[in-house]
Coordinates of C-alpha atoms and ligand atoms in Angstrom, one line a residue:
S1 CA 35.6 2.4 -24.0
T2 CA 31.8 2.3 -23.5
Q3 CA 32.4 0.1 -20.0
E4 CA 34.1 3.9 -19.0
K5 CA 30.7 6.0 -20.5
T6 CA 28.4 3.8 -19.0
P7 CA 27.0 4.7 -15.7
Q8 CA 25.7 2.3 -13.8
I9 CA 22.6 2.5 -11.3
C10 CA 20.5 0.5 -8.9
V11 CA 17.3 0.7 -7.7
V12 CA 16.5 -0.9 -4.9
G13 CA 12.5 -2.2 -4.7
S14 CA 10.3 -2.4 -7.9
G15 CA 6.7 -0.3 -6.9
P16 CA 6.1 2.8 -8.8
A17 CA 9.4 4.5 -6.6
G18 CA 11.5 2.5 -8.4
F19 CA 10.1 2.0 -11.5
Y20 CA 9.3 5.7 -12.1
T21 CA 12.5 6.4 -11.2
A22 CA 14.1 3.9 -13.7
Q23 CA 12.0 5.4 -16.7
H24 CA 13.8 8.9 -15.6
L25 CA 17.4 7.6 -15.8
L26 CA 16.8 6.2 -18.3
K27 CA 16.4 9.4 -20.5
H28 CA 20.3 8.8 -20.2
P29 CA 21.8 7.5 -23.2
Q30 CA 23.8 5.3 -22.2
A31 CA 22.5 4.5 -18.1
H32 CA 22.2 1.1 -16.9
V33 CA 20.0 0.5 -13.9
D34 CA 19.3 -3.0 -11.8
I35 CA 16.3 -2.7 -10.5
Y36 CA 16.1 -5.2 -7.5
E37 CA 13.6 -6.5 -5.8
K38 CA 12.1 -8.8 -2.8
Q39 CA 9.7 -10.7 -3.8
P40 CA 10.1 -13.3 -7.1
V41 CA 7.5 -11.2 -9.1
P42 CA 7.8 -7.2 -9.6
F43 CA 5.3 -3.6 -8.8
G44 CA 5.3 -3.2 -5.7
L45 CA 1.9 -2.0 -3.6
V46 CA -0.1 -2.0 -7.3
R47 CA 0.2 -5.5 -7.3
F48 CA -0.2 -5.9 -3.5
G49 CA -2.3 -2.8 -2.2
V50 CA -4.6 -1.6 -4.8
A51 CA -8.0 -3.5 -4.6
P52 CA -8.5 -6.2 -7.1
D53 CA -12.0 -4.3 -8.4
H54 CA -10.3 -0.9 -9.3
P55 CA -8.2 -2.9 -12.1
E56 CA -8.5 1.0 -14.0
V57 CA -5.8 1.8 -11.7
K58 CA -3.1 -1.4 -12.5
N59 CA -2.6 0.0 -16.2
V60 CA 0.6 1.9 -14.9
I61 CA 2.3 -2.2 -15.0
N62 CA 1.7 -1.5 -19.1
T63 CA 4.5 1.3 -18.4
F64 CA 6.2 -0.2 -16.4
T65 CA 6.9 -3.2 -18.2
Q66 CA 7.9 -1.2 -21.2
T67 CA 10.3 0.2 -18.5
A68 CA 11.5 -3.1 -17.8
H69 CA 11.6 -4.1 -21.6
S70 CA 14.5 -1.3 -22.0
G71 CA 18.0 -3.2 -22.7
R72 CA 19.4 -1.0 -20.7
C73 CA 17.0 -1.8 -17.8
A74 CA 17.5 -5.5 -16.3
F75 CA 14.4 -6.4 -12.8
W76 CA 16.4 -8.7 -10.5
G77 CA 13.4 -10.5 -8.0
N78 CA 14.0 -12.5 -4.9
V79 CA 16.5 -10.5 -4.3
E80 CA 16.6 -8.8 -0.7
V81 CA 18.6 -5.9 0.0
G82 CA 20.3 -5.6 3.6
R83 CA 19.9 -9.3 3.9
D84 CA 21.2 -11.2 0.4
V85 CA 23.1 -8.0 -0.1
T86 CA 24.5 -5.2 1.7
V87 CA 23.3 -1.7 0.6
P88 CA 27.7 -1.0 0.7
E89 CA 28.3 -3.7 -1.4
L90 CA 25.5 -1.8 -4.1
Q91 CA 27.1 1.4 -3.6
E92 CA 30.2 -0.8 -4.5
A93 CA 29.6 -2.3 -7.6
Y94 CA 27.2 1.0 -9.1
H95 CA 28.4 4.4 -9.9
A96 CA 24.6 5.6 -7.4
V97 CA 22.0 3.2 -5.7
V98 CA 18.6 4.7 -5.9
L99 CA 16.6 3.3 -2.3
S100 CA 12.6 2.5 -3.6
Y101 CA 12.0 0.4 -1.1
G102 CA 8.4 2.3 -0.1
A103 CA 7.1 1.8 4.2
E104 CA 6.4 -1.4 4.7
D105 CA 5.5 -1.9 8.6
H106 CA 2.3 -0.2 9.9
R107 CA 1.5 2.2 12.4
A108 CA 0.4 0.4 16.0
L109 CA -2.1 1.7 17.7
E110 CA -0.7 1.3 21.4
I111 CA -3.6 0.3 23.0
P112 CA -4.4 -2.3 25.3
G113 CA -5.9 -5.1 23.7
E114 CA -4.3 -4.9 20.3
E115 CA -2.4 -7.8 21.0
L116 CA -6.0 -10.3 20.7
P117 CA -7.2 -12.1 18.7
G118 CA -9.4 -11.0 16.2
V119 CA -7.2 -7.5 15.6
C120 CA -5.3 -7.1 12.6
S121 CA -3.7 -4.9 10.4
A122 CA -5.5 -3.4 7.7
R123 CA -2.2 -3.3 5.7
A124 CA -2.3 -7.3 6.4
F125 CA -6.0 -7.6 5.1
V126 CA -5.4 -6.1 2.2
G127 CA -2.1 -8.0 1.6
W128 CA -4.3 -11.5 2.3
Y129 CA -6.5 -10.6 0.0
N130 CA -4.2 -9.3 -2.4
G131 CA -2.1 -12.1 -2.5
L132 CA 0.9 -11.6 -0.9
P133 CA 2.5 -14.5 0.3
E134 CA 3.9 -13.1 3.7
N135 CA 0.2 -12.9 4.5
Q136 CA -1.7 -16.0 3.2
E137 CA -1.5 -17.6 7.0
L138 CA -3.7 -14.1 8.0
E139 CA -7.5 -16.3 8.4
P140 CA -9.1 -13.6 9.3
D141 CA -12.5 -14.6 11.5
L142 CA -15.3 -13.3 9.6
S143 CA -17.8 -15.0 11.9
C144 CA -18.8 -11.8 13.4
D145 CA -21.8 -9.7 12.1
T146 CA -20.2 -6.0 13.1
A147 CA -16.4 -4.7 12.2
V148 CA -14.7 -2.5 13.3
I149 CA -11.3 -0.1 11.2
L150 CA -10.0 2.7 13.0
G151 CA -8.8 5.1 10.6
Q152 CA -10.5 6.9 7.9
G153 CA -8.3 7.0 5.0
N154 CA -8.4 5.3 1.6
V155 CA -7.3 2.2 2.8
A156 CA -9.7 2.0 5.2
L157 CA -12.7 2.2 3.2
D158 CA -11.1 0.0 0.6
V159 CA -11.1 -2.7 3.3
A160 CA -14.8 -2.3 4.0
R161 CA -15.2 -2.3 0.9
I162 CA -14.1 -5.4 0.2
L163 CA -15.9 -6.8 3.0
L164 CA -18.9 -6.0 2.5
T165 CA -19.4 -5.9 -1.5
P166 CA -21.5 -8.9 -2.2
P167 CA -18.4 -12.1 -3.2
E168 CA -19.7 -12.5 -6.9
H169 CA -19.0 -9.0 -8.0
L170 CA -15.7 -9.8 -7.0
E171 CA -15.9 -13.4 -8.7
R172 CA -14.3 -11.5 -11.9
T173 CA -11.8 -9.6 -10.0
D174 CA -7.8 -10.3 -9.0
I175 CA -8.7 -11.3 -5.5
T176 CA -7.3 -14.2 -4.9
K177 CA -9.0 -17.3 -4.7
A178 CA -8.9 -18.1 -1.2
A179 CA -9.7 -14.5 0.0
L180 CA -13.4 -15.3 -2.1
G181 CA -13.6 -18.3 -0.7
V182 CA -13.7 -17.3 3.4
L183 CA -15.8 -13.7 1.8
R184 CA -18.5 -15.9 1.0
Q185 CA -18.6 -17.2 4.1
S186 CA -18.5 -13.8 5.7
R187 CA -20.9 -13.0 8.1
V188 CA -19.5 -9.6 8.1
K189 CA -23.0 -6.7 8.2
T190 CA -22.1 -3.9 9.8
V191 CA -18.8 -2.2 9.3
W192 CA -17.7 0.9 11.2
L193 CA -14.8 3.5 10.6
V194 CA -14.1 5.1 13.2
G195 CA -11.9 8.7 13.2
R196 CA -10.7 10.6 15.9
R197 CA -12.0 13.7 13.6
G198 CA -14.7 15.2 11.7
P199 CA -15.8 15.1 8.2
L200 CA -13.4 18.1 7.3
Q201 CA -10.9 16.1 8.1
V202 CA -11.6 12.1 6.4
A203 CA -8.3 11.3 3.8
F204 CA -10.6 10.1 0.7
T205 CA -12.0 11.1 -2.2
I206 CA -15.0 12.1 -3.6
K207 CA -14.9 9.2 -5.8
E208 CA -14.0 6.7 -3.4
L209 CA -16.7 7.7 -1.4
R210 CA -19.7 7.4 -3.6
E211 CA -18.7 4.3 -4.6
M212 CA -19.1 3.4 -0.8
I213 CA -22.7 5.4 -0.8
Q214 CA -23.6 3.3 -4.9
L215 CA -21.7 -0.1 -3.3
P216 CA -25.1 -2.9 -3.7
G217 CA -26.1 -4.6 -0.9
A218 CA -25.5 -1.8 1.4
R219 CA -26.6 1.5 3.3
P220 CA -24.4 4.7 4.1
I221 CA -25.1 5.7 8.4
L222 CA -23.8 8.3 9.2
D223 CA -25.5 11.1 12.3
P224 CA -26.7 14.0 11.3
V225 CA -25.4 15.8 14.4
D226 CA -21.6 15.1 13.6
F227 CA -22.4 17.9 10.9
L228 CA -24.1 20.2 12.5
G229 CA -22.8 23.9 11.9
L230 CA -20.7 22.3 9.1
Q231 CA -23.0 24.0 6.9
D232 CA -20.9 27.7 7.4
K233 CA -17.3 25.8 7.0
I234 CA -17.6 24.3 4.1
K235 CA -17.4 27.8 2.4
E236 CA -13.9 28.0 3.0
V237 CA -11.6 25.3 2.5
P238 CA -10.9 24.5 -0.9
R239 CA -13.5 22.5 -3.7
P240 CA -12.3 18.9 -3.7
R241 CA -12.9 19.0 -0.4
K242 CA -15.9 21.1 -0.3
R243 CA -18.2 19.2 -2.6
L244 CA -16.1 15.6 -0.5
T245 CA -17.8 17.7 1.9
E246 CA -21.2 18.0 1.0
L247 CA -22.0 14.5 -1.0
L248 CA -21.5 13.5 3.3
L249 CA -23.7 16.2 4.5
R250 CA -26.5 15.9 1.5
T251 CA -26.4 11.6 3.2
A252 CA -25.8 13.0 6.1
T253 CA -29.6 14.6 6.0
E254 CA -31.2 14.9 3.2
K255 CA -33.6 12.2 2.8
P256 CA -33.1 9.6 0.3
G257 CA -35.7 9.6 -3.2
P258 CA -38.3 7.0 -3.4
A259 CA -35.6 4.7 -5.7
E260 CA -32.9 4.5 -3.4
A261 CA -35.1 4.4 -0.3
A262 CA -36.0 1.0 -1.3
R263 CA -32.7 0.0 -2.7
Q264 CA -31.2 1.0 1.4
A265 CA -34.6 -0.4 2.8
S266 CA -33.8 -3.4 1.1
A267 CA -30.1 -3.0 2.1
S268 CA -28.4 -6.2 3.7
R269 CA -25.2 -4.4 4.7
A270 CA -24.5 -1.6 6.1
W271 CA -21.4 0.8 6.8
G272 CA -20.9 4.0 8.9
L273 CA -18.6 6.9 9.5
R274 CA -18.2 6.7 13.4
F275 CA -16.2 10.5 13.9
F276 CA -15.5 12.3 16.6
R277 CA -13.7 8.8 18.7
S278 CA -10.2 8.3 19.5
P279 CA -9.1 4.6 20.5
Q280 CA -9.0 3.7 24.1
Q281 CA -8.7 -0.3 24.4
V282 CA -9.5 -3.1 22.4
L283 CA -12.0 -5.5 24.9
P284 CA -11.6 -8.4 25.4
S285 CA -14.6 -11.6 24.9
P286 CA -16.5 -12.6 29.0
D287 CA -13.2 -15.7 28.5
G288 CA -10.7 -13.5 27.0
R289 CA -9.8 -14.9 24.3
R290 CA -10.6 -12.4 21.8
A291 CA -11.3 -8.7 20.5
A292 CA -15.4 -8.4 21.5
G293 CA -14.9 -4.5 21.0
V294 CA -13.2 -1.4 21.1
R295 CA -13.1 1.5 23.8
L296 CA -13.6 4.7 22.2
A297 CA -12.8 8.0 23.8
V298 CA -15.4 11.3 22.6
T299 CA -13.0 13.7 21.1
R300 CA -13.9 17.3 20.0
L301 CA -11.9 19.7 17.3
E302 CA -9.6 21.9 18.8
G303 CA -7.3 24.5 16.5
V304 CA -8.6 25.8 12.8
D305 CA -7.5 24.0 9.4
E306 CA -4.5 21.9 9.2
A307 CA -3.4 22.0 12.6
T308 CA -7.0 20.9 14.4
R309 CA -7.3 18.1 17.0
A310 CA -9.0 15.7 18.4
V311 CA -8.8 16.4 22.3
P312 CA -10.7 13.5 24.6
T313 CA -14.3 15.5 26.1
G314 CA -14.0 13.3 28.9
D315 CA -16.9 10.7 27.8
M316 CA -16.9 7.7 26.8
E317 CA -18.7 4.9 24.4
D318 CA -18.0 1.1 24.3
L319 CA -18.6 -0.3 20.7
P320 CA -19.4 -3.7 20.5
C321 CA -17.7 -6.3 17.5
G322 CA -15.7 -9.3 16.2
L323 CA -12.7 -8.1 13.9
V324 CA -10.8 -4.7 15.2
L325 CA -8.9 -3.4 11.6
S326 CA -6.2 -0.6 12.7
S327 CA -5.1 1.7 9.1
I328 CA -3.8 4.4 10.8
G329 CA -0.5 4.4 8.7
Y330 CA 2.4 2.6 7.7
K331 CA 6.0 3.9 8.1
S332 CA 9.4 2.7 6.5
R333 CA 12.0 0.1 8.2
P334 CA 15.8 0.4 8.1
V335 CA 17.2 -1.2 5.5
D336 CA 21.1 -0.9 6.1
P337 CA 22.9 0.2 9.2
S338 CA 25.1 2.3 6.7
V339 CA 21.7 4.2 6.3
P340 CA 20.2 7.0 7.8
F341 CA 17.6 6.6 8.7
D342 CA 14.5 9.1 11.2
S343 CA 12.7 6.7 13.2
K344 CA 10.6 9.5 14.1
L345 CA 8.9 9.9 10.7
G346 CA 9.8 6.6 9.5
V347 CA 12.0 7.9 5.8
I348 CA 15.5 8.8 5.2
P349 CA 16.9 12.5 6.0
N350 CA 16.8 14.2 2.1
V351 CA 16.8 16.8 0.0
E352 CA 14.8 16.3 -3.2
G353 CA 16.0 12.3 -3.1
R354 CA 19.8 13.0 -2.4
V355 CA 20.3 10.9 1.2
M356 CA 22.1 13.6 3.8
D357 CA 25.6 13.3 4.1
V358 CA 26.3 10.3 1.8
P359 CA 27.3 11.1 -2.3
G360 CA 25.9 8.6 -5.0
L361 CA 22.5 7.9 -2.5
Y362 CA 19.7 8.5 -3.3
C363 CA 15.6 8.0 -2.2
S364 CA 12.1 8.1 -3.3
G365 CA 9.0 6.8 -3.1
W366 CA 7.4 6.3 0.0
V367 CA 10.6 5.6 1.7
K368 CA 11.6 9.4 1.1
R369 CA 8.6 11.4 1.4
G370 CA 6.9 9.4 3.6
P371 CA 3.9 7.2 3.2
T372 CA 1.0 9.8 1.8
G373 CA 0.1 10.0 -2.1
V374 CA -1.0 8.3 -4.6
I375 CA 0.7 6.3 -7.3
A376 CA 0.7 10.3 -9.7
T377 CA 2.4 11.9 -6.6
T378 CA 4.8 9.0 -6.0
M379 CA 5.0 9.3 -10.0
T380 CA 6.6 13.3 -9.7
D381 CA 8.4 12.8 -6.9
S382 CA 10.6 9.5 -8.2
F383 CA 10.9 12.0 -11.3
L384 CA 12.5 14.8 -9.4
T385 CA 15.7 12.2 -7.8
G386 CA 16.2 11.1 -10.9
Q387 CA 16.7 14.5 -12.0
M388 CA 19.1 14.9 -9.3
L389 CA 20.9 11.6 -9.7
L390 CA 21.5 12.7 -13.1
Q391 CA 22.5 16.4 -12.5
D392 CA 25.1 15.4 -9.4
L393 CA 26.2 12.4 -12.7
K394 CA 26.7 15.6 -15.5
A395 CA 28.9 17.8 -12.6
G396 CA 31.2 15.1 -12.3
L397 CA 29.7 14.0 -8.7
L398 CA 29.3 10.7 -9.2
P399 CA 32.7 7.9 -9.0
S400 CA 34.8 7.9 -12.0
G401 CA 35.7 5.1 -13.8
P402 CA 33.8 1.9 -15.0
R403 CA 32.1 0.0 -12.1
P404 CA 31.2 -3.5 -12.4
G405 CA 27.3 -3.3 -11.6
Y406 CA 25.5 -6.4 -11.4
A407 CA 28.1 -8.7 -12.2
A408 CA 29.8 -8.3 -9.2
I409 CA 26.7 -8.7 -7.1
Q410 CA 25.4 -11.8 -9.5
A411 CA 28.8 -13.5 -8.3
L412 CA 27.5 -12.3 -4.8
L413 CA 24.3 -13.9 -5.0
S414 CA 25.4 -17.4 -6.2
S415 CA 27.6 -18.0 -2.6
R416 CA 24.4 -16.5 -0.6
G417 CA 20.7 -17.7 0.2
L418 CA 19.6 -17.5 4.0
G419 CA 16.0 -19.1 3.8
P420 CA 15.7 -22.9 4.6
D421 CA 17.0 -24.4 1.1
A422 CA 19.9 -22.1 0.5
E423 CA 21.5 -25.1 0.1
V424 CA 19.1 -27.2 -2.1
L425 CA 18.6 -23.8 -4.2
G426 CA 22.7 -22.6 -4.5
G427 CA 22.4 -19.6 -3.6
V428 CA 20.0 -16.6 -4.2
R429 CA 18.4 -16.8 -7.5
P430 CA 17.2 -13.4 -9.2
V431 CA 14.3 -13.7 -10.9
S432 CA 13.9 -11.7 -14.0
F433 CA 11.9 -10.1 -15.9
S434 CA 11.6 -13.0 -18.4
D435 CA 10.9 -15.5 -15.6
W436 CA 8.3 -12.7 -14.7
E437 CA 7.1 -12.9 -18.3
K438 CA 6.1 -17.0 -17.6
L439 CA 4.9 -16.1 -14.1
D440 CA 2.5 -13.3 -15.7
A441 CA 1.0 -16.4 -18.2
E442 CA 0.9 -19.1 -16.3
E443 CA -0.9 -16.5 -13.9
V444 CA -3.5 -15.8 -16.6
A445 CA -3.6 -19.0 -18.0
R446 CA -5.2 -20.2 -13.5
G447 CA -7.7 -17.2 -13.9
Q448 CA -8.6 -18.6 -17.2
G449 CA -11.1 -21.3 -16.4
T450 CA -13.3 -19.1 -13.9
G451 CA -12.9 -15.7 -15.7
K452 CA -10.4 -13.5 -13.7
P453 CA -8.0 -11.8 -14.8
R454 CA -5.3 -14.3 -13.1
E455 CA -5.1 -16.1 -10.5
K456 CA -1.9 -15.0 -8.2
L457 CA 0.3 -17.1 -7.3
V458 CA 0.7 -16.4 -3.5
D459 CA 3.6 -19.4 -2.6
P460 CA 7.0 -18.1 -3.3
Q461 CA 8.3 -21.8 -3.0
E462 CA 6.0 -22.7 -6.3
M463 CA 7.3 -18.7 -8.1
L464 CA 10.9 -20.7 -8.3
R465 CA 9.7 -24.3 -8.3
L466 CA 7.4 -23.0 -11.9
L467 CA 11.3 -21.0 -13.3
G468 CA 13.3 -24.4 -12.4
H469 CA 15.3 -22.5 -10.4
Ligands
LIG1 P1 6.1 0.3 -2.5 O1 5.0 0.0 -3.9 O2 5.6 -0.8 -1.3 O3 7.0 0.3 -3.5 C1 7.8 -0.9 -2.6 C2 9.4 -2.2 -3.4 O4 10.1 -2.0 -2.4 C3 7.6 -3.3 -3.1 O5 7.7 -4.2 -3.6 C4 8.5 -4.0 -1.9 O6 8.8 -5.2 -1.7 C5 10.1 -3.6 -2.4 N1 10.7 -4.1 -0.9 C6 10.7 -3.7 0.5 N2 11.8 -4.2 0.8 C7 12.8 -4.8 -0.3 C8 14.3 -4.6 0.3 N3 14.8 -4.9 1.6 N4 15.1 -5.4 -0.6 C9 14.0 -5.0 -2.2 N5 13.2 -4.7 -2.5 C10 12.6 -4.4 -1.1 N6 -2.8 5.0 -5.1 C11 -3.4 5.3 -6.3 O7 -2.9 6.2 -7.1 N7 -5.0 4.4 -5.9 C12 -5.1 3.5 -5.3 O8 -6.3 2.6 -5.6 C13 -4.2 2.6 -4.5 N8 -4.3 1.9 -3.3 C14 -3.4 1.9 -2.3 C15 -3.9 0.5 -1.5 C16 -3.3 0.2 0.0 C17 -3.4 -0.7 0.7 C18 -2.1 1.4 -0.6 C19 -1.2 0.6 0.6 C20 -1.7 2.1 -1.2 C21 -2.9 2.7 -2.1 N9 -2.5 3.6 -2.9 C22 -2.6 3.6 -3.9 C23 -1.1 4.2 -3.1 C24 0.6 3.9 -3.6 O9 0.5 2.2 -3.7 C25 2.0 4.5 -3.4 O10 1.5 5.5 -3.3 C26 3.3 3.6 -3.9 O11 3.1 2.2 -4.0 C27 4.2 3.9 -3.3 O12 4.9 3.2 -3.9 P2 6.6 2.7 -3.7 O13 7.3 2.2 -4.5 O14 7.3 4.1 -2.4 O15 6.1 1.6 -2.5

């Protein structure tokens, strides 16, 4: 029967990893793929991470939408795996399960004062301006004149750019109305991006740097001393890193031309990279109520290439500020006690996407490799996991005989729901892809009046109400 020939597969998480894995799995002529997502809406960090002023990056959504439109693919949002349904239950219902649920925890600074008001993770700040429901209460206080971002990666740069961009330049993006309102009132004039290591170790691209250098109304502050001796070292590094470092070096050491000098002189805002500084403590205000600065240990580099480490020189320096955003990386959470998890690395232990010691269980994306790499990296890695799964299927390594797939899970979900409205709602009510398309149309319509591509819905209860759930 067709039932017997239909491999039932499910994917947990609908970010790039989930969608690219599904796309590859659908190359199998009969496979059916269900994508479970805890948010009521799809696309993971493409919706909730990628900066609102980079709309072109979000074009991958068109590819994901095509995948979702396949007759053999279904999206089930508003279903949290590990809470509403367990991984063993999915393993019962499907021939194979792929975990692609990303890396949602941020790494803590683990320094005194981290818990003070005025300190938050860059990830929460990003979630706030991008409409992630759980971050809507963040209320960042932008009444100070200096913000310090701990970290020098692309997320740190995104956050600095959003803090310093003239708000009228964000008006036609999909940034939330609430965030735009707060940014309009912002008094932040200076943003420091602090890194333990030097200019050769920054983790952003030349394109992202150029965008910062050209940011309207803002000027760069770089200390030429940080670049001493770099000219020689640059020759040995790979070309992309070389070009990036050359641009940093030029910006730090060359006198700008007259037009650029005039632009910088009239700039009311500034951003700077503070190298060779390691955060030791968040300093409290005199009344002890909030953050008023960061104590930094001065460092120098030891070792070569990848092994370069920052070691403290013994000198300290205090950097006053009213807002501290930590952007030092993420880690995944364990989703279910039955799934092996490496809590040190924050990933699911796997070999090319096959979860160690658990046949039929796979992983892809940030939960597989760790939270680094762009969407393109995640794509390659997810296709590889898809390939391994299809190989195992072909080799007869997955359970034989029919599996019920969504029918079994739907029955479980209708009897569950731990939210406050569980009883009223009558179990967990999944949001299908056509439901999402209704929400999408609603968002686009709400944006139209103000010239925005969309006004994101930020309240899951409102979304479910709009769907009549
Ligand atoms: P995610 O995109 O995080 O997807 C995981 C999904 O799983 C989420 O939808 C989540 O809600 C869901 N989930 C989590 N737990 C559960 C559960 N228990 N049950 C069900 N579902 C669950 N890359 C670029 O190429 N360009 C950029 O401009 C760019 N900007 C970025 C900006 C930020 C702030 C960040 C953090 C990343 C950025 N990236 C960018 C990197 C890119 O977002 C990642 O490479 C990619 O999103 C990783 O894909 P993923 O599917 O593994 O994780």
